[in-house]
Amino acid sequence: MTDLIHRKYKHYIRRKLLFLLAVIVLLVVFFFIGLSMGSINIHLKNILYSLTGLADYQDSVIVLNIRLPRILSAIVAGIALSVSGAAMQSLLRNPLASPVSLGISHGAAFGAAFAIIVLKGISNANTNFPVSTPYLISISAFFWSMVNTLIILTIAKLKGARPEVIILSGIISGSLFTAGTSALQYFGNDIQVSSIVFWLFGDMGKTSWNKFWVLLAVTIPATLYFIKNRWNYNALHAGDETAKSLGVKIGKVRMVGMFFATLASAVTVSFFGVIGFVGLVVPHIVRRFIGNDERFLIPASALFGGMFLLFADTVARVILSPVILPVGILTSFIGAPLFIYLLIKNIGRAYND
Amino acid sequence: MIEIKNLDFAYKADNVLKNISTDIKKGEFVGIVGPNGSGKSTLIKTMAGILPVHKYSVFINERDIHSYNHNELARNIAYVPQSEQFYPVKVFDAVLMGRKPYIGWAPTKKDHSVVIRVLKMLELEDIALSFLNELSGGQQQRVFIARALAQEAGILLMDEPTANLDLRHALDVLQLLKNLSDTGITVVIAIHDLNFAVRYCNRIMMLNNGTIFSQGGSEIMTSENIKKLYKTNVKVFQQDSHVFFIPE
Ligand SMILES: Nc1ncnc2c1ncn2[C@@H]1O[C@H](COP(=O)(O)OP(=O)(O)OP(=O)(O)O)[C@@H](O)[C@H]1O
Ligand SMILES: [Mg+2]
């Protein structure tokens, strides 16, 4: 009997590891497909040559300078959004928590609008070829979305880091920023307003090596922090009191976790615009396969999110080629049917629904 | 083991616990009884380190509860709340959470064998791989008790552990707790059933309106005391060495 339980449990754990492995394989496959596909298709052989410095000039430029930073950025952005979403959902014990529902995107959108209209981030606004200063916009977007975080965490701190307080302040602060964005747009000219709208579409085309490295430098510590705290997050599922009795420093775990989650998603949104769906739904898709256990949920959400955003961005690049769509438009179009399919087909019973 | 000195506690303005003092020795099995809202759960939570108390009011093993860090406290005190939100996780994993204060990177063989041992103690082997949210209330309660036992703490605090259990499981759990207290583990429970309390606990603590109204062995369970506590008339019977109560 003892052995039987143990064996069954090991088997159950092995299934989760298998899922992780499958996602890693898919990620690698999509990585090479992404490098190869685009307005010019490049043969796998030449991709490998480019990566090892043996290809001819044209292929190398396309692979190393254009596609590689974009693909790596898509992976890391997907990781950042999904892992933050998963962490927020656990920390707040709320399935609807995500970078978007906590107002991080709204803060960033306001910041972008602020940069474009108030700081004149779009110069030559009266010509047909506005020149934008993307770093100014990104910095402003980041600044304001961190203001949003500060508002949330300050209120939370005053109220003992209670989940419902954090969620409500996120929603309220987010709607405040939305109102602010509307107000700014009202005073902007046509070009400014359309720049804002355009900025809002999440688009991996805005990437650069610099952005990639910054994003990586934020995402790695955040992800490691979440992984380190996986047992704390598991305990939080049982409620604050039980978690406390199991040795979790509730206040600290929740505040620091929220800080990392909002930081990683704020950087992502500030660089690339609003990419909906990923942070909210990827953790739910993953839960259907491997359940609530944070030991697996956090790394699997990260990897699945990276894989998913890379896939979506590749589709966005090739589906109407040579026109490249912003990936923010596609994530929901691809993800929603997938999620509905899993839901209806009852794939994965690991999560309550 | 657990020493409480002049403890006052307030959630808001009014004190819910008023000047509580008691000294619970190692291996005692204490049953806290009292009407709804008298402060049983609150008292248990202050002993568990869940509610913030003043310094110098709660001592665990002769040390102020403030001097413990979180994991250390969790290795010394296990707590089962009166009701807990349950979530979709396998019973095995829920019980494994009791090992959290010990687990560094990953659970060891020992952690797994402790989990399996307590699953057996509470007759949960057959549902070890069922989802917690698909169990009956009593089964869930036994899972939470199992999780607390997996903490291997010297002090067990349980808030109405038998509230959802059928007669046999209630008796089994109480007997289990009694056996544990015989091995030197200190057990404190809140309990409504006076018959159970007097039969299994070696000390009854009567709580009324946030104060200890009376505490001691079965001798304090007189019909006068019970009437004062619950404003209900009960008849006290004695047969062999058992005391039991029937409402009039
Ligand atoms: N979180 C809280 N905030 C404010 N007041 C509370 C809180 N929890 C309990 N109280 C109050 O404290 C008093 C004692 O409550 P407690 O839960 O300790 O009672 P109890 O003896 O466990 O009752 P029961 O038999 O119903 O479980 C009650 O008056 C209750 O209203
Ligand atoms: Mg109670």
XYZ file of C-alpha atoms and ligand atoms in Angstrom:
633
model
C 0.000 0.000 0.000
C 2.740 2.407 1.013
C 4.648 1.649 -2.116
C 1.541 1.913 -4.195
C 0.781 5.468 -3.060
C 4.355 6.458 -3.559
C 4.516 4.947 -6.999
C 1.260 6.551 -8.075
C 2.443 9.881 -6.781
C 5.757 9.596 -8.590
C 3.883 8.741 -11.748
C 1.692 11.787 -11.282
C 4.770 13.987 -10.851
C 6.430 12.441 -13.892
C 3.489 13.519 -16.065
C 4.152 17.106 -15.081
C 7.817 16.823 -15.899
C 6.868 15.377 -19.256
C 4.722 18.395 -19.979
C 7.622 20.683 -19.124
C 9.852 18.732 -21.456
C 7.304 18.884 -24.278
C 7.078 22.661 -23.964
C 10.850 22.975 -24.085
C 10.970 20.891 -27.256
C 8.244 23.011 -28.859
C 10.094 26.150 -27.843
C 13.242 24.979 -29.606
C 11.284 23.945 -32.693
C 9.518 27.295 -32.888
C 12.821 29.041 -32.379
C 14.225 27.563 -35.576
C 10.975 27.931 -37.487
C 10.913 31.575 -36.450
C 14.449 32.145 -37.650
C 13.713 30.493 -40.938
C 10.341 31.993 -41.823
C 9.615 35.538 -42.874
C 9.526 37.680 -45.978
C 12.537 35.672 -47.100
C 12.647 32.024 -46.119
C 16.028 30.833 -45.014
C 17.035 27.231 -45.028
C 17.742 25.579 -41.699
C 21.284 24.833 -42.846
C 21.962 28.522 -43.449
C 20.468 29.396 -40.075
C 22.912 27.111 -38.372
C 25.701 28.603 -40.467
C 24.605 32.110 -39.460
C 24.457 31.227 -35.800
C 27.954 29.820 -36.008
C 29.275 32.663 -38.166
C 29.731 30.707 -41.362
C 26.883 32.026 -43.536
C 27.024 34.599 -46.278
C 26.458 38.208 -45.412
C 22.808 38.560 -46.365
C 21.587 35.539 -44.463
C 23.642 36.478 -41.428
C 22.210 39.975 -41.329
C 18.662 38.713 -41.530
C 19.156 35.952 -39.016
C 21.412 37.641 -36.491
C 20.425 41.294 -36.725
C 16.765 41.172 -37.588
C 15.183 37.896 -36.582
C 17.263 36.757 -33.621
C 16.697 39.789 -31.369
C 13.022 39.743 -32.242
C 12.641 36.057 -31.516
C 14.590 36.179 -28.280
C 12.623 39.247 -27.198
C 9.354 37.477 -27.941
C 10.444 34.522 -25.827
C 11.552 36.629 -22.883
C 8.513 38.920 -23.117
C 6.274 35.865 -23.111
C 8.115 34.512 -20.105
C 7.874 37.820 -18.273
C 4.149 38.238 -18.853
C 3.156 34.647 -18.129
C 5.284 34.109 -15.083
C 4.112 37.416 -13.641
C 0.522 36.464 -14.353
C 0.970 33.089 -12.688
C 2.621 34.669 -9.658
C -0.059 37.347 -9.335
C -2.846 34.788 -9.566
C -1.283 32.761 -6.778
C -0.252 35.661 -4.595
C -3.690 37.205 -4.824
C -5.572 33.902 -4.949
C -7.492 35.297 -7.872
C -7.780 33.674 -11.285
C -8.413 37.042 -12.930
C -5.210 38.682 -11.764
C -2.849 39.624 -14.576
C -0.608 42.480 -15.657
C -3.578 43.962 -17.491
C -6.155 43.597 -14.739
C -3.813 45.181 -12.219
C -3.564 48.304 -14.314
C 0.068 47.923 -15.316
C -0.783 48.257 -18.997
C -3.000 51.231 -18.261
C -0.212 52.959 -16.404
C 2.149 52.261 -19.290
C -0.398 53.479 -21.835
C -0.781 56.685 -19.892
C 2.980 57.039 -19.782
C 3.213 56.606 -23.534
C 0.465 59.145 -24.111
C 2.169 61.501 -21.695
C 5.465 61.181 -23.554
C 3.858 61.623 -26.939
C 1.633 64.562 -26.130
C 3.176 66.379 -23.187
C 6.851 65.626 -23.733
C 6.467 65.900 -27.504
C 7.872 62.430 -27.952
C 6.676 62.527 -31.530
C 8.515 65.392 -33.173
C 7.762 66.880 -36.578
C 4.192 66.265 -35.666
C 2.985 68.353 -38.558
C 4.714 66.438 -41.320
C 3.612 63.148 -42.749
C 6.663 61.421 -41.380
C 6.640 61.790 -37.639
C 9.888 60.777 -36.015
C 9.337 59.133 -32.703
C 11.789 58.887 -29.875
C 11.064 55.373 -28.663
C 13.267 55.467 -25.599
C 11.556 58.543 -24.247
C 8.206 56.828 -24.713
C 9.399 53.590 -23.130
C 10.906 55.367 -20.161
C 7.777 57.376 -19.577
C 5.607 54.276 -19.971
C 7.765 52.403 -17.503
C 7.784 55.287 -15.061
C 4.016 55.615 -15.006
C 3.345 51.928 -14.779
C 5.662 51.809 -11.788
C 3.704 54.734 -10.336
C 0.704 52.464 -10.688
C 2.589 49.714 -8.847
C 3.595 52.145 -6.137
C -0.018 53.196 -5.643
C -1.147 49.577 -5.377
C 1.594 48.493 -3.013
C 1.238 51.555 -0.799
C -2.460 50.970 -0.351
C -1.768 47.272 0.177
C 0.840 48.014 2.803
C -1.599 50.210 4.696
C -4.217 47.469 4.613
C -2.013 44.520 5.563
C -1.344 43.192 2.036
C -4.806 41.701 1.690
C -5.411 40.221 -1.765
C -8.761 41.854 -2.373
C -7.298 45.249 -1.486
C -4.489 44.777 -3.998
C -6.858 43.745 -6.777
C -9.281 46.572 -6.124
C -6.531 49.166 -5.998
C -5.146 47.780 -9.261
C -8.487 48.091 -10.967
C -9.131 51.548 -9.585
C -5.663 52.839 -10.309
C -5.883 51.363 -13.802
C -9.123 53.129 -14.543
C -7.677 56.361 -13.238
C -4.842 56.050 -15.752
C -7.275 55.182 -18.518
C -9.162 58.370 -17.767
C -5.854 60.215 -17.845
C -4.988 58.714 -21.225
C -8.361 59.736 -22.631
C -7.898 63.247 -21.318
C -4.471 63.522 -22.932
C -5.795 62.169 -26.210
C -8.501 64.800 -26.168
C -5.815 67.473 -26.305
C -3.596 65.721 -28.817
C -3.597 66.245 -32.575
C -4.477 63.500 -35.042
C -0.949 62.266 -35.483
C -0.281 62.159 -31.783
C -3.495 60.318 -31.094
C -2.825 57.779 -33.806
C 0.708 57.332 -32.496
C -0.746 56.497 -29.109
C -3.152 54.013 -30.599
C -0.351 52.522 -32.614
C 1.925 52.357 -29.597
C -0.743 50.480 -27.696
C -0.629 47.551 -30.086
C 1.884 45.180 -28.630
C 4.482 44.731 -31.320
C 7.747 42.835 -31.157
C 8.965 44.910 -34.091
C 9.872 47.586 -31.547
C 12.618 45.458 -30.144
C 16.372 45.923 -30.241
C 19.289 44.127 -28.642
C 19.398 46.763 -25.911
C 15.756 46.235 -25.040
C 16.271 42.511 -25.074
C 19.124 42.687 -22.588
C 17.243 44.998 -20.254
C 14.210 42.769 -20.354
C 16.342 39.709 -19.732
C 18.054 41.392 -16.803
C 14.666 41.949 -15.185
C 12.976 38.706 -16.155
C 15.652 36.321 -14.934
C 15.774 37.566 -11.336
C 11.980 37.819 -11.221
C 11.531 34.261 -12.462
C 14.180 32.929 -10.104
C 12.546 34.745 -7.231
C 9.189 33.150 -8.051
C 10.770 29.724 -8.351
C 12.553 30.171 -5.059
C 9.244 30.998 -3.410
C 7.251 28.142 -4.927
C 6.558 26.491 -1.566
C 5.391 29.753 -0.114
C 3.002 30.200 -3.043
C 1.736 26.653 -2.622
C 0.997 27.376 1.020
C -0.804 30.603 0.139
C -3.422 28.606 -1.756
C -4.696 27.370 1.582
C -5.400 30.887 2.788
C -3.358 33.446 4.687
C -3.883 31.982 8.139
C -2.882 28.479 7.172
C 0.045 29.776 5.154
C 1.215 31.722 8.176
C 0.973 28.641 10.339
C 3.125 26.832 7.775
C 5.834 29.428 8.130
C 5.095 31.868 5.308
C 5.883 35.524 5.909
C 2.685 36.586 4.197
C 3.276 40.317 3.970
C 6.806 40.110 2.672
C 6.160 37.266 0.258
C 3.170 39.027 -1.229
C 4.700 42.486 -1.473
C 8.050 41.428 -2.910
C 6.342 38.979 -5.270
C 3.979 41.670 -6.511
C 6.914 43.997 -6.969
C 8.797 41.562 -9.188
C 5.661 40.613 -11.117
C 4.713 44.214 -11.808
C 8.307 45.157 -12.620
C 8.750 42.419 -15.218
C 5.424 43.112 -16.859
C 5.924 46.876 -16.739
C 9.233 46.602 -18.584
C 7.642 44.340 -21.187
C 4.689 46.630 -21.782
C 6.874 49.730 -21.870
C 9.070 48.236 -24.558
C 6.547 46.507 -26.734
C 3.097 47.895 -25.936
C 0.087 46.055 -24.636
C 0.121 42.325 -25.237
C -3.128 41.061 -23.792
C -4.187 37.556 -22.978
C -0.742 36.041 -22.359
C -0.366 36.989 -18.700
C -3.966 36.148 -17.918
C -4.584 32.935 -19.814
C -1.251 31.167 -20.265
C -1.171 30.185 -16.568
C -4.690 28.803 -16.926
C -3.774 26.765 -19.976
C -0.783 25.392 -18.120
C -2.881 24.608 -15.032
C -5.138 22.449 -17.136
C -2.195 20.238 -17.879
C -0.271 20.199 -14.655
C -2.503 21.552 -11.922
C -1.889 24.135 -9.245
C 1.397 22.921 -7.896
C 3.630 25.978 -8.056
C 6.747 23.846 -8.293
C 5.671 23.108 -11.837
C 3.222 25.889 -12.556
C 5.807 28.666 -12.397
C 8.468 27.197 -14.673
C 5.851 25.734 -17.003
C 4.001 29.055 -17.290
C 7.275 30.773 -18.051
C 8.248 28.333 -20.771
C 4.784 28.011 -22.238
C 4.427 31.798 -22.294
C 7.736 32.188 -24.110
C 6.784 29.499 -26.572
C 3.322 30.937 -27.071
C 4.392 34.516 -27.716
C 7.114 33.351 -30.083
C 4.583 31.272 -31.987
C 2.100 34.141 -32.121
C 4.753 36.583 -33.282
C 5.924 34.235 -36.011
C 2.349 33.889 -37.224
C 2.035 37.665 -37.078
C 5.098 38.000 -39.282
C 4.126 35.504 -41.938
C 0.355 35.339 -42.109
C -0.094 38.459 -44.261
C 3.506 38.682 -45.449
C 4.964 41.100 -46.426
C 2.639 42.968 -44.050
C 3.660 42.296 -40.445
C 0.884 42.399 -37.875
C 1.441 43.549 -34.307
C 1.483 40.423 -32.174
C -0.783 42.064 -29.597
C -3.623 41.695 -32.069
C -2.959 38.030 -32.594
C -2.385 36.688 -29.082
C -6.083 36.618 -28.294
C -7.015 35.344 -31.735
C -4.718 32.380 -31.269
C -4.992 31.868 -27.535
C -8.734 32.190 -27.017
C -9.729 29.353 -29.378
C -6.973 27.210 -27.891
C -8.239 27.800 -24.399
C -11.861 27.226 -25.383
C -10.852 24.020 -27.110
C -9.091 22.759 -23.991
C -12.062 23.771 -21.887
C -14.686 22.074 -24.044
C -12.635 18.965 -24.743
C -12.024 18.717 -21.026
C -8.335 18.337 -21.620
C -6.597 18.365 -18.315
C -8.773 17.995 -15.295
C -6.103 19.383 -13.114
C -7.863 22.639 -12.473
C -11.253 23.396 -11.097
C -13.655 24.705 -13.702
C 5.023 24.564 26.837
C 2.424 27.250 26.208
C 2.297 29.997 28.758
C -0.046 32.933 28.442
C 0.314 35.932 30.712
C -2.373 38.601 30.993
C -3.213 38.411 27.314
C -5.566 41.012 25.882
C -6.494 40.915 22.259
C -8.681 43.168 20.139
C -9.508 42.945 16.444
C -10.934 46.445 16.475
C -11.727 48.625 19.466
C -13.113 46.160 21.983
C -11.063 43.433 23.576
C -12.134 39.999 22.396
C -9.757 38.322 24.835
C -9.502 39.859 28.265
C -6.666 39.207 30.626
C -6.187 35.542 29.761
C -3.564 33.693 31.783
C -2.874 30.004 31.629
C -0.037 27.555 31.623
C -0.333 24.476 29.441
C 2.197 21.772 30.181
C 3.891 19.380 27.818
C 1.667 16.442 26.937
C -1.568 18.034 28.118
C -4.716 17.655 26.053
C -6.741 20.829 26.547
C -10.286 21.304 25.306
C -11.540 24.857 25.017
C -15.304 25.075 25.311
C -17.638 28.036 25.322
C -20.483 29.649 23.403
C -20.185 30.956 19.872
C -18.199 34.148 19.796
C -16.643 33.578 23.211
C -13.143 33.783 21.712
C -12.065 30.145 21.295
C -10.767 30.570 17.765
C -9.158 33.867 18.640
C -7.325 32.347 21.582
C -6.056 29.463 19.469
C -4.856 31.866 16.772
C -2.925 33.930 19.283
C -1.171 30.754 20.460
C -0.437 29.813 16.844
C 1.290 33.111 16.137
C -1.334 34.005 13.558
C -2.780 36.984 15.366
C -0.325 39.624 16.579
C -0.021 39.726 20.348
C 1.827 42.063 22.699
C 5.307 41.137 23.764
C 5.634 39.131 26.972
C 2.128 37.705 26.680
C 2.547 34.391 24.862
C 5.465 32.067 25.554
C 6.204 28.848 23.681
C 8.729 26.547 25.373
C 9.648 29.396 27.711
C 10.470 31.682 24.806
C 8.424 34.692 23.780
C 6.534 33.830 20.618
C 8.032 36.974 19.064
C 11.491 35.469 19.248
C 10.659 32.682 16.786
C 11.153 33.070 13.073
C 8.380 31.864 10.781
C 9.664 28.431 9.872
C 10.890 27.749 13.379
C 7.445 28.482 14.754
C 5.888 26.220 12.135
C 8.163 23.392 13.230
C 6.998 23.858 16.809
C 3.313 24.569 16.344
C 0.854 23.045 13.897
C -2.539 24.634 13.442
C -5.771 23.536 11.822
C -8.291 26.331 11.302
C -11.995 26.041 11.987
C -12.657 26.241 8.283
C -10.273 26.499 5.441
C -10.677 27.347 1.835
C -9.850 24.328 -0.209
C -8.437 24.402 -3.663
C -7.893 21.879 -6.397
C -4.808 20.010 -5.360
C -4.213 16.344 -4.690
C -4.550 15.143 -1.113
C -0.938 13.983 -1.143
C 0.266 17.445 -2.117
C -1.978 19.105 0.468
C -0.489 16.955 3.214
C 2.997 17.469 1.826
C 2.477 21.177 2.586
C 2.828 20.257 6.236
C 6.475 19.552 5.448
C 6.971 23.069 4.140
C 8.835 24.318 7.216
C 11.414 21.572 6.627
C 11.716 21.510 2.862
C 14.697 23.270 1.379
C 14.876 22.761 -2.357
C 12.788 19.622 -2.778
C 11.027 17.167 -0.482
C 13.232 14.321 0.644
C 12.440 10.637 1.068
C 11.771 11.366 4.710
C 9.201 14.026 3.820
C 7.408 11.573 1.574
C 7.440 8.831 4.183
C 6.062 11.181 6.834
C 3.252 12.109 4.466
C 2.425 8.476 3.806
C 2.510 7.680 7.513
C 0.026 10.413 8.446
C -2.180 9.583 5.465
C -2.487 6.122 6.962
C -3.122 7.430 10.453
C -6.142 9.300 9.135
C -7.230 6.554 6.757
C -6.655 8.661 3.708
C -4.571 6.171 1.703
C -7.372 5.408 -0.713
C -7.941 9.024 -1.599
C -4.305 10.135 -1.518
C -4.449 11.024 -5.189
C -7.941 12.521 -5.246
C -8.499 16.218 -5.535
C -9.106 18.001 -2.252
C -12.023 19.969 -3.689
C -13.797 16.747 -4.646
C -13.879 15.328 -1.129
C -16.585 15.462 1.493
C -16.311 17.993 4.296
C -15.181 15.374 6.788
C -12.585 13.950 4.436
C -11.222 17.439 3.857
C -11.045 18.044 7.571
C -9.036 14.866 7.995
C -6.665 16.026 5.268
C -6.067 19.269 7.157
C -5.459 17.312 10.349
C -3.044 15.077 8.461
C -1.210 18.127 7.174
C -0.838 19.406 10.731
C 0.506 16.038 11.883
C 2.985 16.068 9.021
C 4.482 19.185 10.595
C 5.745 16.929 13.406
C 5.338 19.785 15.833
C 5.391 19.454 19.598
C 2.228 21.523 19.849
C -0.987 20.824 17.969
C -3.670 23.499 17.870
C -6.928 22.491 16.258
C -10.030 24.596 15.968
C -13.026 22.253 16.134
C -11.258 19.318 14.500
C -14.275 17.065 14.830
C -16.903 19.527 13.609
C -17.466 17.794 10.271
C -16.669 14.249 11.240
C -19.031 11.316 11.608
C -19.193 9.583 14.956
C -16.541 6.987 14.267
C -14.078 9.380 12.659
C -14.665 11.921 15.419
C -13.855 9.306 18.042
C -10.868 8.118 16.017
C -9.438 11.599 15.696
C -9.937 12.355 19.372
C -8.366 9.044 20.337
C -5.476 9.797 17.995
C -4.961 13.198 19.595
C -5.147 11.615 23.042
C -2.539 9.046 22.059
C -0.325 11.797 20.702
C -0.651 13.743 23.938
C 0.346 10.595 25.797
C 3.575 10.614 23.798
C 4.345 14.121 25.022
C 2.748 16.249 22.317
C 0.738 19.157 23.638
C -2.723 19.306 22.138
C -5.182 22.200 22.357
C -8.533 22.012 20.619
C -11.693 24.047 20.538
C -14.670 21.757 20.797
C -18.405 22.134 21.200
C -19.326 18.636 22.232
C -19.056 18.570 26.014
C -19.326 14.797 26.150
C -16.354 14.409 23.859
C -14.447 17.113 25.683
C -14.817 15.603 29.096
C -14.072 12.126 27.815
C -10.851 12.823 25.960
C -9.316 16.034 27.283
C -7.434 16.120 30.542
C -8.126 19.782 30.981
C -11.223 21.750 30.059
C -10.974 25.487 29.609
C -14.323 27.266 29.728
C -14.274 30.494 27.823
C -16.973 33.062 28.242
C -16.951 36.476 26.668
C -13.204 36.489 26.222
C -12.291 35.464 29.740
C -11.471 32.108 31.265
C -14.555 31.345 33.248
C -13.168 28.170 34.745
C -10.570 25.552 33.951
C -9.728 22.152 35.291
C -10.658 18.476 35.022
C -14.105 16.938 34.752
C -14.955 18.297 38.209
C -15.602 21.764 36.748
C -18.259 20.387 34.411
C -21.122 20.916 36.790
C -24.622 21.742 35.727
C -24.273 25.186 37.394
C -21.146 26.029 35.423
C -22.671 24.804 32.192
C -25.828 26.743 32.858
C -23.851 29.921 33.456
C -21.868 29.334 30.313
C -24.617 28.427 27.861
C -27.770 29.598 29.645
C -29.090 26.099 29.151
C -30.057 23.496 31.687
C -28.227 20.201 31.424
C -28.311 17.106 33.547
C -24.954 15.637 34.507
C -24.782 11.851 34.758
C -22.025 9.698 36.039
C -21.659 6.083 35.094
C -18.572 4.005 35.803
C -15.893 6.652 35.553
C -17.629 8.560 32.719
C -19.361 11.868 33.058
C -21.919 12.859 30.469
C -24.433 15.579 29.819
C -27.945 15.626 28.502
C -29.873 18.871 27.940
C -33.010 19.006 30.039
N -11.485 38.892 11.931
C -12.250 39.430 12.883
N -12.450 40.762 12.919
C -13.211 41.319 13.873
N -13.822 40.623 14.837
C -13.661 39.300 14.877
C -12.874 38.628 13.891
N -12.906 37.314 14.161
C -13.669 37.154 15.249
N -14.132 38.351 15.693
C -14.963 38.564 16.871
O -14.280 38.054 17.981
C -15.172 37.379 18.858
C -14.664 35.982 19.131
O -14.670 35.241 17.920
P -14.118 33.781 17.833
O -14.093 33.394 16.411
O -12.854 33.705 18.584
O -15.254 32.963 18.590
P -15.403 31.410 18.823
O -15.455 31.196 20.267
O -14.382 30.667 18.054
O -16.829 31.135 18.202
P -17.412 29.873 17.405
O -17.893 28.898 18.433
O -18.563 30.432 16.675
O -16.353 29.346 16.536
C -16.543 37.412 18.195
O -17.290 38.417 18.810
C -16.257 37.791 16.771
O -17.272 38.604 16.273
Mg -14.411 29.436 16.443
